[in-house]
Structure formats: C-alpha cells, structure tokens
XYZ file of C-alpha atoms in Angstrom:
749
model
C 25.696 156.637 64.171
C 22.710 156.534 66.520
C 20.115 153.804 66.095
C 16.992 155.443 64.641
C 14.851 152.299 64.726
C 12.021 151.357 67.050
C 11.215 147.715 67.805
C 7.518 146.998 67.283
C 5.436 143.828 67.213
C 3.464 143.033 64.067
C -0.306 143.246 64.420
C -3.178 143.022 61.942
C -5.078 145.950 60.487
C -7.432 147.382 63.129
C -10.508 147.108 60.859
C -11.359 145.570 57.482
C -12.269 148.917 55.937
C -8.750 150.168 56.716
C -7.109 147.405 54.644
C -7.397 149.247 51.333
C -5.390 152.386 52.077
C -1.884 150.907 51.779
C -0.982 152.370 55.181
C 0.570 151.166 58.415
C -0.978 151.969 61.789
C 0.885 153.247 64.851
C 0.010 154.554 68.272
C 0.607 158.247 68.932
C 3.445 157.579 71.347
C 5.360 155.303 68.994
C 4.964 157.731 66.124
C 6.341 160.623 68.166
C 9.464 158.571 68.917
C 9.970 157.793 65.215
C 9.243 161.384 64.255
C 11.862 162.695 66.617
C 14.371 160.210 65.121
C 13.622 161.185 61.508
C 16.100 163.257 59.445
C 15.445 166.983 59.384
C 13.420 168.135 56.419
C 11.149 165.116 55.932
C 7.622 166.070 54.997
C 4.954 165.361 57.603
C 3.127 162.412 56.071
C 0.891 161.405 58.973
C -2.659 162.345 59.910
C -5.700 161.180 61.821
C -8.175 161.410 58.921
C -6.521 162.490 55.652
C -6.336 160.049 52.726
C -3.082 161.656 51.644
C -0.904 159.916 54.227
C 1.690 157.203 54.564
C 1.116 156.524 58.257
C -2.163 156.661 60.188
C -1.851 157.629 63.835
C -4.576 156.994 66.372
C -5.940 154.735 69.061
C -6.439 151.733 66.735
C -3.308 149.885 67.899
C -1.567 149.485 71.218
C 1.796 150.981 72.022
C 4.806 148.985 70.731
C 2.732 147.422 67.954
C 2.412 148.198 64.228
C -0.689 147.366 62.216
C -0.132 145.772 58.790
C -2.712 144.265 56.452
C -2.437 140.728 55.137
C -0.763 141.714 51.841
C 1.820 143.852 53.604
C 2.646 140.996 55.943
C 2.841 138.540 53.026
C 5.120 140.823 50.991
C 7.474 141.332 53.951
C 7.151 137.670 54.984
C 6.092 138.602 58.529
C 3.994 136.633 60.986
C 1.772 138.167 63.652
C 3.554 139.193 66.861
C 6.942 139.148 65.151
C 9.101 141.946 66.565
C 10.653 144.048 63.806
C 12.770 147.225 63.694
C 10.868 150.199 62.233
C 12.822 153.129 60.765
C 11.753 156.586 59.622
C 11.982 156.947 55.833
C 15.561 158.196 55.192
C 15.123 159.996 51.868
C 13.369 163.230 50.978
C 10.119 162.364 49.261
C 10.431 165.282 46.856
C 13.539 163.769 45.253
C 11.886 160.536 44.057
C 9.178 161.752 41.704
C 7.686 158.867 39.703
C 7.260 159.409 35.956
C 5.439 156.141 35.207
C 4.383 152.976 36.966
C 3.292 149.599 35.588
C 0.776 147.699 37.699
C -0.742 144.219 37.508
C -4.334 143.868 38.699
C -6.540 140.901 39.591
C -9.483 140.112 41.836
C -8.564 139.234 45.400
C -11.180 136.491 45.482
C -11.388 134.508 42.240
C -14.622 132.833 41.324
C -15.754 130.685 38.419
C -17.849 133.332 36.715
C -16.946 135.588 33.843
C -14.069 138.041 34.323
C -14.964 141.545 35.505
C -14.759 144.272 32.868
C -12.506 147.083 34.101
C -12.011 150.444 32.384
C -8.316 151.191 32.878
C -8.853 154.939 32.524
C -11.286 154.985 35.471
C -9.082 152.551 37.369
C -6.063 154.854 36.965
C -8.055 157.844 38.248
C -9.234 155.861 41.272
C -5.703 154.652 41.966
C -4.364 158.217 41.986
C -7.153 159.372 44.309
C -6.530 156.546 46.769
C -2.722 156.480 46.716
C -1.564 159.963 45.699
C 1.835 160.981 47.148
C 2.542 157.447 48.324
C 5.878 155.761 47.592
C 5.938 152.529 45.582
C 8.609 149.986 44.761
C 8.637 146.999 42.322
C 6.990 143.778 43.597
C 5.031 145.719 46.215
C 1.524 144.280 46.763
C -1.470 146.354 47.858
C -5.246 146.103 48.057
C -7.786 148.426 46.481
C -11.551 148.646 46.072
C -12.980 149.607 42.691
C -16.642 149.647 41.676
C -17.559 147.258 44.461
C -14.763 144.768 43.736
C -11.655 144.081 45.794
C -8.514 144.180 43.669
C -5.026 142.927 44.355
C -2.426 145.246 42.798
C 1.216 144.277 42.201
C 3.809 146.879 41.179
C 5.675 145.559 38.119
C 8.106 148.409 37.489
C 8.540 152.115 38.175
C 10.148 154.904 36.160
C 11.610 157.624 38.337
C 13.414 160.918 37.781
C 14.993 163.247 40.317
C 13.306 166.602 40.775
C 16.448 168.474 39.717
C 17.043 166.258 36.691
C 16.383 167.067 33.086
C 13.680 165.597 30.893
C 14.716 162.228 29.519
C 17.062 161.457 32.403
C 14.590 159.164 34.129
C 15.022 155.407 34.109
C 12.765 152.371 34.318
C 13.555 149.723 36.900
C 12.184 146.444 38.183
C 14.691 146.350 41.058
C 13.242 146.310 44.552
C 15.603 149.042 45.748
C 14.057 151.539 43.309
C 11.136 153.588 44.594
C 9.153 156.631 43.515
C 6.313 158.837 44.661
C 2.972 158.785 42.826
C 1.483 162.119 41.750
C -1.231 163.314 39.386
C 1.197 163.499 36.442
C 2.397 159.890 36.776
C 1.505 157.660 33.798
C -0.044 154.378 34.901
C 0.111 151.185 32.842
C -1.960 148.103 33.547
C -1.531 144.429 32.871
C -2.964 141.256 34.337
C -1.575 137.845 35.305
C -2.340 134.617 33.423
C -5.800 133.324 34.333
C -6.861 136.721 35.624
C -10.502 137.371 36.524
C -10.447 140.925 35.168
C -10.682 142.166 31.598
C -8.772 145.397 31.066
C -10.405 147.743 28.576
C -8.852 150.858 27.110
C -5.274 151.918 27.707
C -3.194 149.133 29.230
C 0.213 150.807 29.208
C 1.691 154.223 30.026
C 0.646 156.685 27.350
C -1.968 154.271 25.984
C 0.184 151.298 25.054
C -0.090 147.587 25.696
C 2.809 146.046 27.548
C 3.618 143.158 25.205
C 7.386 143.110 25.782
C 8.901 142.204 29.121
C 10.329 145.201 30.947
C 13.772 143.598 31.359
C 14.373 142.177 27.884
C 17.381 143.129 25.790
C 17.856 141.913 22.198
C 21.626 142.085 22.682
C 21.390 139.337 25.315
C 19.369 136.924 23.185
C 22.447 135.400 21.559
C 21.319 136.263 18.018
C 23.671 138.204 15.772
C 23.449 139.729 12.319
C 19.652 139.912 12.185
C 18.926 143.519 13.141
C 17.129 144.224 9.861
C 15.005 141.095 10.169
C 14.078 141.915 13.780
C 13.014 145.407 12.702
C 10.765 143.955 10.012
C 9.241 141.433 12.428
C 8.570 144.141 15.017
C 7.015 146.525 12.484
C 4.765 143.973 10.824
C 3.772 141.716 13.717
C 4.068 143.649 16.981
C 3.816 147.399 16.368
C -0.003 147.312 16.163
C -0.258 145.223 19.334
C 1.451 147.930 21.394
C -1.570 150.206 20.922
C -4.791 149.461 22.759
C -7.613 147.720 20.943
C -9.714 150.889 20.660
C -7.026 152.604 18.573
C -6.652 149.540 16.343
C -10.425 149.475 15.766
C -10.361 153.155 14.827
C -7.703 152.341 12.227
C -9.988 149.659 10.798
C -7.320 146.955 10.762
C -6.688 143.652 12.491
C -3.505 142.330 14.035
C -1.107 140.163 12.060
C -1.858 136.550 12.961
C 1.042 134.761 11.350
C 4.551 135.056 9.978
C 6.798 132.744 8.002
C 10.535 132.597 8.593
C 12.332 130.980 5.668
C 15.882 130.647 4.452
C 18.876 128.305 4.332
C 19.437 125.824 7.154
C 21.492 127.000 10.102
C 20.764 130.725 9.791
C 18.768 131.101 13.007
C 15.088 130.629 12.137
C 14.345 128.311 15.056
C 16.468 130.410 17.400
C 14.557 133.582 16.496
C 11.178 131.949 17.056
C 12.282 130.522 20.399
C 13.710 133.838 21.607
C 10.671 135.859 20.485
C 8.596 133.827 22.923
C 10.974 134.776 25.739
C 10.781 138.547 25.248
C 6.990 138.770 24.883
C 4.594 139.268 27.761
C 2.467 136.406 26.473
C 1.495 132.835 27.191
C 4.197 130.201 27.054
C 4.747 129.454 23.339
C 3.642 126.096 21.995
C 6.449 124.696 19.845
C 5.445 121.977 17.402
C 7.730 120.061 15.063
C 5.830 119.682 11.805
C 5.914 115.874 11.499
C 4.648 115.500 15.097
C 1.212 116.672 13.980
C 0.698 113.622 11.772
C -1.263 110.811 13.438
C -1.903 107.214 12.441
C -5.611 107.416 13.335
C -8.215 108.978 11.067
C -8.879 112.544 12.216
C -6.015 112.470 14.711
C -3.899 115.013 12.846
C -6.774 117.479 12.596
C -7.521 117.001 16.298
C -3.932 117.918 17.183
C -4.272 121.147 15.186
C -7.495 122.033 17.032
C -5.853 121.292 20.392
C -3.130 123.844 19.677
C -5.740 126.610 19.517
C -8.054 125.403 22.309
C -6.537 127.603 25.031
C -6.620 130.691 22.812
C -10.263 130.058 21.887
C -11.298 129.630 25.522
C -9.481 132.756 26.677
C -10.841 134.876 23.835
C -14.378 133.704 24.631
C -13.926 134.588 28.317
C -11.853 137.752 28.119
C -12.395 139.107 24.621
C -9.928 141.788 23.571
C -8.194 141.585 26.939
C -6.958 138.088 26.157
C -3.213 137.599 26.299
C -1.240 136.704 23.188
C -0.902 132.989 22.398
C 2.077 131.950 20.264
C 2.163 128.725 18.244
C 5.485 127.889 16.573
C 5.603 125.348 13.722
C 9.103 124.088 12.954
C 9.453 122.537 9.473
C 5.940 123.636 8.593
C 6.425 122.414 5.016
C 6.037 118.842 6.345
C 2.323 119.377 7.084
C 1.316 122.276 4.826
C 2.276 121.115 1.361
C 0.325 122.464 -1.585
C -3.044 120.732 -1.612
C -3.410 118.092 -4.289
C 0.307 117.341 -4.559
C 0.458 114.536 -1.964
C -0.631 111.243 -3.557
C -0.870 109.048 -0.463
C -4.556 108.209 -0.917
C -5.554 109.450 2.562
C -5.986 113.186 2.037
C -4.555 113.840 5.503
C -2.168 116.528 4.271
C -4.987 118.485 2.625
C -7.190 118.144 5.716
C -4.441 119.474 7.974
C -3.994 122.518 5.732
C -7.762 123.133 5.698
C -7.976 122.824 9.478
C -5.109 125.251 9.994
C -6.619 127.754 7.559
C -9.968 127.696 9.352
C -8.333 128.261 12.743
C -6.189 131.172 11.624
C -8.656 133.001 9.401
C -11.956 131.140 9.420
C -15.471 132.234 10.355
C -14.578 132.301 14.060
C -11.027 133.506 13.582
C -8.858 134.256 16.579
C -7.313 137.648 17.210
C -5.174 136.604 20.162
C -2.855 134.197 18.346
C 0.427 134.584 16.516
C 1.509 131.693 14.298
C 5.217 131.464 13.488
C 6.129 128.980 10.773
C 9.669 128.028 9.813
C 10.902 126.305 6.682
C 13.721 126.208 4.167
C 11.305 125.139 1.397
C 8.883 128.028 1.043
C 8.001 126.831 -2.453
C 6.355 123.677 -1.041
C 3.833 125.475 1.202
C 0.228 125.901 0.079
C -0.365 129.363 -1.397
C -3.578 129.879 0.575
C -1.581 129.751 3.794
C 0.742 132.527 2.612
C -1.835 135.152 1.724
C -2.698 138.183 3.941
C -4.693 137.207 6.994
C -2.774 133.957 7.434
C 1.034 133.712 7.398
C 1.219 137.098 5.722
C 4.590 138.306 6.997
C 7.390 136.562 5.099
C 10.845 137.194 6.530
C 13.866 135.695 4.814
C 16.537 134.703 7.295
C 19.440 134.570 4.888
C 23.176 134.205 5.159
C 24.707 136.895 7.394
C 26.804 139.647 5.870
C 30.269 140.561 7.110
C 28.968 142.705 9.983
C 26.526 139.958 10.953
C 29.260 137.313 10.908
C 31.347 139.509 13.202
C 28.452 139.721 15.678
C 27.961 135.950 15.581
C 31.679 135.327 16.099
C 31.678 137.698 19.065
C 28.677 135.900 20.565
C 30.267 132.449 20.264
C 33.674 133.598 21.548
C 32.379 135.872 24.324
C 32.793 133.192 26.982
C 36.356 132.420 25.861
C 37.289 136.092 25.860
C 35.775 136.893 29.257
C 37.560 133.945 30.883
C 40.920 134.486 29.225
C 40.643 131.473 26.890
C 41.143 133.543 23.718
C 44.550 134.999 22.930
C 44.922 138.674 22.058
C 45.888 138.037 18.424
C 42.636 136.173 17.789
C 40.564 138.803 19.581
C 42.179 141.529 17.455
C 41.629 139.547 14.227
C 37.876 138.995 14.600
C 37.126 141.401 11.751
C 39.590 139.554 9.523
C 37.953 136.258 10.485
C 34.543 137.635 9.546
C 35.938 138.495 6.099
C 37.356 134.987 5.677
C 34.044 133.296 6.503
C 32.104 134.336 3.403
C 28.712 132.620 3.076
C 29.041 130.915 6.473
C 25.709 130.473 8.220
C 25.336 131.026 11.949
C 25.484 127.284 12.607
C 28.609 126.929 10.458
C 30.303 129.764 12.346
C 29.475 127.968 15.578
C 31.001 124.820 14.079
C 34.089 126.822 13.117
C 34.537 127.993 16.717
C 34.113 124.409 17.971
C 36.688 123.177 15.470
C 39.173 125.846 16.576
C 38.577 124.896 20.209
C 39.245 121.238 19.371
C 42.752 122.161 18.192
C 43.335 123.899 21.532
C 42.132 120.787 23.387
C 44.385 118.561 21.287
C 47.399 120.751 21.999
C 47.028 120.279 25.747
C 46.435 116.507 25.658
C 49.395 114.129 25.604
C 48.126 111.168 23.564
C 51.150 109.109 24.647
C 50.297 109.580 28.313
C 46.529 109.869 28.686
C 46.765 109.173 32.419
C 48.355 112.562 32.921
C 45.701 115.209 33.522
C 46.035 118.236 31.207
C 46.625 121.658 32.726
C 43.432 123.704 32.179
C 45.310 126.956 32.811
C 47.176 126.538 29.511
C 44.005 126.002 27.464
C 43.872 128.998 25.112
C 42.452 129.209 21.576
C 44.949 130.829 19.232
C 44.764 132.432 15.820
C 46.425 129.438 14.157
C 43.604 127.257 15.536
C 41.058 129.293 13.589
C 43.245 129.140 10.484
C 43.287 125.350 10.756
C 39.536 125.299 11.384
C 38.920 127.295 8.189
C 40.532 124.457 6.229
C 38.273 121.946 7.971
C 34.863 123.649 8.057
C 33.415 124.658 4.692
C 30.145 126.523 4.104
C 27.286 124.709 2.396
C 26.743 127.723 0.160
C 30.422 128.331 -0.492
C 32.852 127.672 -3.300
C 34.662 124.340 -3.444
C 37.890 125.817 -4.746
C 39.852 122.582 -4.405
C 37.521 120.700 -6.757
C 37.546 123.521 -9.284
C 41.320 123.893 -9.148
C 41.696 120.306 -10.376
C 40.092 121.429 -13.643
C 43.124 123.596 -14.408
C 45.803 121.676 -12.533
C 48.398 122.530 -15.221
C 47.714 126.234 -14.993
C 46.613 128.679 -17.664
C 49.050 129.422 -20.502
C 48.281 132.597 -22.494
C 49.319 131.335 -25.922
C 47.840 133.937 -28.276
C 46.404 137.424 -28.426
C 42.941 136.038 -29.154
C 43.149 133.897 -26.022
C 44.251 136.932 -23.986
C 41.219 138.848 -25.240
C 38.916 136.053 -24.055
C 40.520 136.153 -20.599
C 40.238 139.930 -20.367
C 36.590 139.844 -21.449
C 35.777 137.233 -18.816
C 37.407 139.422 -16.164
C 35.369 142.424 -17.267
C 32.139 140.432 -17.171
C 32.952 139.276 -13.638
C 33.526 142.867 -12.501
C 30.336 143.978 -14.237
C 28.411 141.332 -12.335
C 30.044 142.418 -9.084
C 29.457 146.155 -9.466
C 26.681 146.888 -11.943
C 23.171 147.462 -10.593
C 21.623 147.260 -14.067
C 22.716 143.712 -14.872
C 22.034 141.545 -11.795
C 22.337 138.443 -13.986
C 25.021 137.894 -16.611
C 25.474 134.814 -18.802
C 28.406 133.938 -21.049
C 28.927 130.947 -23.334
C 32.441 129.705 -24.084
C 32.396 127.873 -27.404
C 35.213 126.171 -29.210
C 36.565 122.891 -30.473
C 37.074 119.941 -28.151
C 40.273 120.038 -26.033
C 40.621 123.797 -26.463
C 40.645 124.438 -22.675
C 37.171 125.940 -22.269
C 36.456 124.196 -18.942
C 39.863 125.096 -17.480
C 39.473 128.721 -18.512
C 35.965 128.876 -17.037
C 37.013 127.273 -13.723
C 40.079 129.517 -13.409
C 37.997 132.651 -13.947
C 35.487 131.513 -11.314
C 38.070 130.702 -8.632
C 40.060 133.913 -9.134
C 36.869 136.020 -9.062
C 36.602 135.780 -5.276
C 32.837 135.174 -5.432
C 31.690 133.412 -2.248
C 29.275 131.021 -3.995
C 30.370 128.852 -6.947
C 28.504 125.773 -8.168
C 29.221 123.508 -11.124
C 26.598 121.630 -13.123
C 28.114 118.839 -15.185
C 26.803 115.735 -16.908
C 28.592 113.411 -14.481
C 26.524 114.835 -11.600
C 23.276 113.994 -13.426
C 24.009 110.336 -14.161
C 21.121 108.094 -13.143
C 18.580 110.913 -12.902
C 15.404 111.142 -14.913
C 14.395 114.264 -16.779
C 12.328 115.664 -13.909
C 15.076 114.938 -11.393
C 17.653 116.658 -13.596
C 15.458 119.724 -13.971
C 14.876 119.778 -10.214
C 18.603 119.510 -9.509
C 19.411 122.405 -11.847
C 16.607 124.475 -10.350
C 17.904 123.875 -6.805
C 21.390 125.026 -7.811
C 19.945 128.294 -9.102
C 17.753 128.701 -5.994
C 20.784 128.179 -3.763
C 22.685 130.814 -5.708
C 19.951 133.356 -4.951
C 20.801 133.086 -1.237
C 24.305 134.468 -1.745
C 24.974 138.124 -2.603
C 27.485 137.131 -5.312
C 27.220 133.804 -7.130
C 28.689 131.977 -10.110
C 27.162 128.897 -11.750
C 29.304 126.849 -14.148
C 27.607 124.576 -16.706
C 30.117 122.280 -18.374
C 29.285 120.655 -21.739
C 25.811 122.043 -22.369
C 25.086 119.402 -24.985
C 25.733 116.622 -22.464
C 23.575 118.277 -19.782
C 20.530 118.379 -22.076
C 21.198 114.822 -23.377
C 21.724 116.036 -26.938
C 22.333 113.344 -29.573
C 22.758 114.145 -33.264
C 20.894 111.077 -34.421
C 17.267 111.993 -34.398
C 18.145 114.552 -33.112
C 17.252 113.789 -29.515
C 17.462 115.940 -26.371
C 15.716 116.452 -23.026
C 13.132 119.149 -23.575
C 12.381 119.375 -19.830
C 15.999 120.191 -19.003
C 16.262 122.511 -22.007
C 13.217 124.543 -20.975
C 14.485 124.705 -17.392
C 17.768 126.205 -18.573
C 16.072 128.634 -20.957
C 13.896 129.963 -18.129
C 16.564 130.160 -15.439
C 19.124 131.834 -17.706
C 16.720 134.761 -18.079
C 15.419 134.927 -14.503
C 17.105 137.675 -12.445
C 18.064 136.896 -8.833
C 16.346 138.640 -5.890
C 17.085 142.298 -5.276
C 20.560 142.874 -3.912
C 21.910 139.593 -5.325
C 24.122 139.095 -8.412
C 24.544 135.977 -10.549
C 27.015 135.074 -13.300
C 26.378 131.950 -15.384
C 29.242 130.531 -17.468
C 28.801 127.549 -19.773
C 30.837 125.634 -22.351
C 29.951 123.814 -25.560
C 31.824 122.272 -28.458
C 28.843 122.214 -30.847
C 27.256 125.696 -30.761
C 25.952 125.304 -34.309
C 23.787 122.375 -33.172
C 22.426 124.218 -30.121
C 21.460 127.306 -32.097
C 18.359 125.573 -33.464
C 17.286 124.921 -29.854
C 17.622 128.667 -29.082
C 20.061 127.761 -26.307
C 23.014 129.722 -27.670
C 20.807 132.794 -28.061
C 19.808 132.545 -24.379
C 23.303 133.656 -23.340
C 24.054 137.364 -23.282
C 27.664 136.947 -24.439
C 29.330 134.270 -26.584
C 33.111 133.962 -26.625
C 35.159 131.773 -28.956
C 38.069 129.975 -27.289
C 40.722 129.494 -30.011
C 42.914 126.493 -30.690
C 46.670 126.697 -31.048
C 47.427 127.710 -34.598
C 50.824 128.605 -35.957
C 54.320 127.869 -34.776
C 54.446 130.781 -32.346
C 51.530 129.531 -30.219
C 52.846 125.961 -30.176
C 56.319 127.043 -29.092
C 54.866 129.261 -26.349
C 53.061 126.295 -24.818
C 55.976 123.852 -25.254
C 58.371 126.310 -23.658
C 56.030 126.544 -20.651
C 55.302 122.828 -20.244
C 58.321 120.683 -21.182
C 62.113 120.916 -21.296
C 63.074 120.703 -24.964
C 65.896 121.934 -27.158
C 65.178 124.926 -29.323
C 65.892 122.921 -32.491
C 63.382 120.203 -31.572
C 60.868 122.864 -30.657
C 61.284 124.536 -34.055
C 60.909 121.194 -35.866
C 57.726 120.329 -33.941
C 56.263 123.784 -34.580
C 57.012 123.410 -38.272
C 55.172 120.070 -38.398
C 52.039 121.202 -36.495
C 50.421 123.269 -39.202
C 46.782 122.390 -38.505
C 44.959 123.805 -35.418
C 45.355 121.738 -32.251
C 43.697 122.011 -28.865
C 45.900 122.893 -25.929
C 44.661 119.871 -23.989
C 45.639 117.566 -26.867
C 49.062 119.169 -27.037
C 49.469 118.713 -23.287
C 48.426 115.056 -23.540
C 50.938 114.385 -26.333
C 53.654 116.073 -24.307
C 52.973 113.818 -21.312
C 52.934 110.729 -23.584
C 56.333 111.687 -24.981
C 57.891 112.155 -21.558
C 60.541 109.608 -20.624
C 62.787 109.288 -17.626
C 65.100 111.722 -19.319
C 64.897 115.409 -18.596
C 64.151 116.410 -22.195
C 61.624 115.300 -24.807
C 63.005 114.334 -28.216
C 61.397 115.503 -31.415
C 61.069 111.967 -32.812
C 59.301 110.679 -29.720
C 56.987 113.695 -29.673
C 55.965 113.316 -33.333
C 55.359 109.604 -32.826
C 52.995 110.302 -29.935
C 51.371 113.085 -31.930
C 50.543 110.630 -34.689
C 49.270 108.089 -32.146
C 46.882 110.655 -30.687
C 45.156 110.954 -34.074
C 46.452 114.353 -35.101
C 46.708 114.726 -38.881
C 50.102 116.013 -39.991
C 50.282 117.098 -43.611
C 54.016 116.674 -43.897
C 54.548 113.910 -41.392
C 56.212 111.696 -44.035
C 59.003 114.191 -44.290
C 61.507 113.531 -41.553
C 62.373 116.590 -39.492
C 65.747 118.164 -40.138
C 68.164 118.039 -37.265
C-alpha cells in the first residue's frame, strides 16, 4: 500500500486570532499533495475564508510546515519544529454523525475573582456556530472565545451513530479511537472541572440533564450483589432530582435530598455501598468519617470537626452557587455521635452539641444544597429523631439480609476470580444455586467468610504438614464442592438457627404416645405452615402448657428445627442470669428486633414463669419483663416478614391473672402419659424389656406421669444387662417420688 503521508515540521499558529478555530494551517502546495493522496469521495473540507472548515489553506505558513495552536500541540505532545507524518483523513465524514457530545469547560486564564456566569444554552449555540461539521474525539482539547472570555474545552465523551443505522443503535464512548462529526442536531452537555472559574447555568447535560454519574460506571462492576432494589430506591430518592438542571427543580418547588441513612444488620454491605456510591458520582472526593473520630478531648473540638467537614461545600456554594459540584460526607457508625439528645449522662453535653451542630449544617438557616450526607448504622433506634426527619437524613434504606437470588450474586462475585483462573471445579460452579439455598440468612460478609473457609480446605489439601520444606504445587490448587460442604459446617450465620443446640433438647427423640399428643404435633405443624404462607397472620403465638416433665420443651424445639425456618432464637431463664430487669427487657427486645431482619423467624420462650421471675409467695414477678413480653407478642413484624413465637409453662393458671396466657393466640395442652397403653408405647421405644415386665409396670403406673420422668426412671433402672427387670424399675420409680397406689402389692410374674 502506498504511503499517503507527508512529513511536515510543527509550527505555531500564524496569528493569535486564529487560535480559536480548532484548525490546522497548511501551505497551498502541501495541501495539494495531501489532497491528491486522499481516498476518493472525501468531502472538500478546506477553504481560504470559510468558518466551516477543518483545514485552512493560505500563505500563513511556509511549505513543509504545519501550524498548530498550543492546545493542539499539548494534546499531541508535540514540540515546535518536530517533524511529523500528516495523513489525509481516511474515513468518510458522512458516516460518523455525532448524536451527543459531553464537554468540560473552564477559563484558559484563571484568576482569583469570582467565577464567570455562563449560560449553557448560549454556549452550546456558539459552539455549534464555531465548530459545525468538525470531527471530535474524547480527550481532545480546543480553545474558544465566548462573551469576551477565552475558554478551554475538553471533550469528555461522544455518542455516535452511523448514517445508515437505525435510531437507538448509537453508542456512547470515552475511547480516544471514537470520533464523530458535530452538526446542528447534536445534543451538547456541559460540565466543569474541580476548582473551575466558570459557573454553568441552565442545561448541563444532553437533553437538559446534569451529568452526575461518570460516563464509564457500571453497577455490575462495583462488587455489590443482591441490592438491586436498594440501589433503585437510593437512585430515585437521592439522585433522580439532581439529574435535572436547577431551573427545572425550582419550577417543581422542591429541594434536593441532603441526606440518607443506611441501616441494617452488620456485614450486609452498608459501608461498601457508601464507598462505591462515591466512585460512580461525578462529584468531589467523598469525606469518610468514622463516628467516634469526631469526638475530641478539648471543649468545642468535636463541633469544630463537624464544621470542618462542611467548610469546602460552604465555600464552593458561596462562590459558584447552583453550579457547585456535589460534596459527599459519609458517617460510618453515626449512632456513636448522634444519640438521642438527653440520653447521654456524661456531664459534658458534647453528644447533644454535636447533634445540634450537624442539624444546623444540614438544614439550618444557611443550609447547603450541594451536600449529600450518608449515615450508616445498625442501631437506628439510638439516633436522634430530629436527624431522621425530612430535610435531614430523610431517606432511610434498610440494607437487610440478602435473599436467595442476592446470595447467588454475592457468591458469584466472590468466586469470580477462582472461576476465571480455573481454581473452581465444575461441580462447584454448577452447584452455585444449591449453595445459595443452603446459605439461608447469611450476610454478605458471612458469605465471603464461607468462601475463605472453603479455600482454606483447598490450601490444606495441597500442603504436606509432615514436610513443610516441600513447596506445594499451585497448579493443583482447586476449590471443590466438598470444601464448601465442610465450610458450611464451620461458618454459621449470626441470624441463623443453632440447630445443634436445639437438638440437644430432644436428644432422645419424639415418641408419639397418644392420640392427644399426635393432635398437638399436627396443630403445631399447621401453625408453622400458616406462619410461612398466610399473608393475614404475619405473627403467630402459641403457648404449650402442661405439667412438669411432660416434654413441652422437647416438642417445641423439635417443631422449630423441623420447620426449616432460617432464624430460630431461644429465650430461657438460664440466659438471663445476672441481668437486672432493664437488661432482661433489653435482651428480649433485641431478640425480637433481630427476628424482624429475617423473612421467616421463630422465637422460643422456655418456662415463661422463670423468665418473668414469677414467685408464688407474694406473689412476685418482674413487671418490666412482663410488659415487654405483652407488647412484643402483639407487635407484627415489618411487611414481608413472618414471626412465630412458641412458649412453654407449667403453671398457666397462675399466669392467667397477669394476662400473659391471654396474650397468646393459641394455647395447647401437652398431655402426660396416662393408661397402660401409653406407658407401654414409650417403654417399647426406649428400653429392651420382656412383655410380661412391661405389662406389670403398666398395671402399676395408674396415675399420670410425665414422659421425661418415665425416661429418667428407665435410665436409673438400666444395668449392664441388656434388659431392665420389673423389680428394679419399680424400685427406681418409687425413688423418683412417683406415687403408686398399689405399690405394696408385688407384681405377678
């Protein structure tokens, strides 16, 4: 292929007034050579006097030289007198029509005065007049005069579409190899660099929108999974209004959202969201503050730190007004500095002063419209109410536990590197959906911990602990499905169900010993399914009442474990030992609050009378704990969440006067073993015994007996022999305190 280039030496623009046309200057002879080398069909884009040109031809420059202005030389990194090859433009101009272009403008010479007010509508018209039918590419720099000021323009991105394409087939690009031709139909968007000396008024984006998001951002690349709904809410409430220019917002009679609060369980991505939001916005670098860092040992120091966070935003708003860029301040653990006023008894009043200072900065007399405050906490209840009202942190977004689809996204994010580099076997990659089902109530951080745990098993497999001097082979390092199965036994969710602890409550299994007992089991199963499926009863409460040792706790624990609910918590008297009344009430309240974070939850309350410190003498009980239970048993969980509360008591007749029994929606009586048939059913299941001995024992046990007491007597009567004798059993039965009407009569052999 013939060389179409012409070697020319770089020269400066012939005259200062020619700098602002975005043209290059050639001699007539050099241009004729290039013209003859150009592909057939190129449009003639040269002239001696027309503004509508790409190349100016005349006697301004000598032969073998090309005139470039300072910005053109700087963009191309060219020094004067450098010899460069110059080619004719190889592509037909008509095929690179530009749909939209985003430009960044600033004064060429920056002074210390106030920024120049620039109407973007007039600026766009002037730009089209000066540069119509010229070709632009991202990162191109050019000079322009406007209303007596010299502007430096930088092309941020272009959106192009081929002339034979269909509507909607254009694409936006920030790549330097993309170029397009400006025409009268091209939409022009404007922005400005940090510290700019121009204030842009009116439309600042194509079609009248502000460019608040970076042109190259992609939410899929942020490394955040399972939060699509939350991102949509954040965008709608906090950013949608900022896309429109200030004139439109004023016509609507509203102001921008100045603050949002992200709250939810630990490890669900609150801090990650706030950090990534700062990356995708075309705004100032976010200021990230850990709540406790604001506190200062000197008087007034904490308030001064709050004022310093807003100093840059105040200065820029005073200088540039509505054209000021967005300033983001992120408070991590905001509950540490914004507790409800009057609740901190430290004698200094610092906490209240910090809250007051923050309130005045966000929504005071001289409130700022160019700030966005993002607060994060897992204790929303501790934050002062004044800070949560509209005008302050008015957008409240709960970042809760991810659902199954969200867990799958998070797993894919954390295993993407393994998969791309061949470190994840095919079985594991195919079972990701199954793994997302097995990780119920796992937070994002816990899923990350699960992946790390699985990887640790792969590391261990390739390391020879007996010969640590031998280097492991990295090519064999692959995470397998069995590694994740082992990791599931090691990593447990904070808001999960501790099945192992609950299974110890019915270690001997459940023996259906009577029809009445079967009916209780069936009813419990129906109540569990009602809680799972019914939209009309988001909260269900059931009280299991019966004599001591009748198996109420075992039955309750078994029903909870077999339900498959992801969140199960137990409240028992042994967990409240050493706590005062207020601490007990707070503990119970936290258990209920935690349950609201799971879509399906079960709370077990064992021995109600012990939990409320009930004593017959007096009688005495903890009214604080009682009132807490009465309130929480009636309070429905948040929308979309279901809660089942199961409790046990051996003295329901004593709790009725406290209105505690009536607080439960359903009361079920757990029967004792009564009659020879029930006793023989249990003995046949638990111990090896001859039929004759079993009949004799059943004949003796005429009074009701709890299944736990019968089990205890059976274990007492066990010897090293395989069977249990009737005499030994009856002796242990008497020792346990059971009253036998006919015990004096010896059993017949």
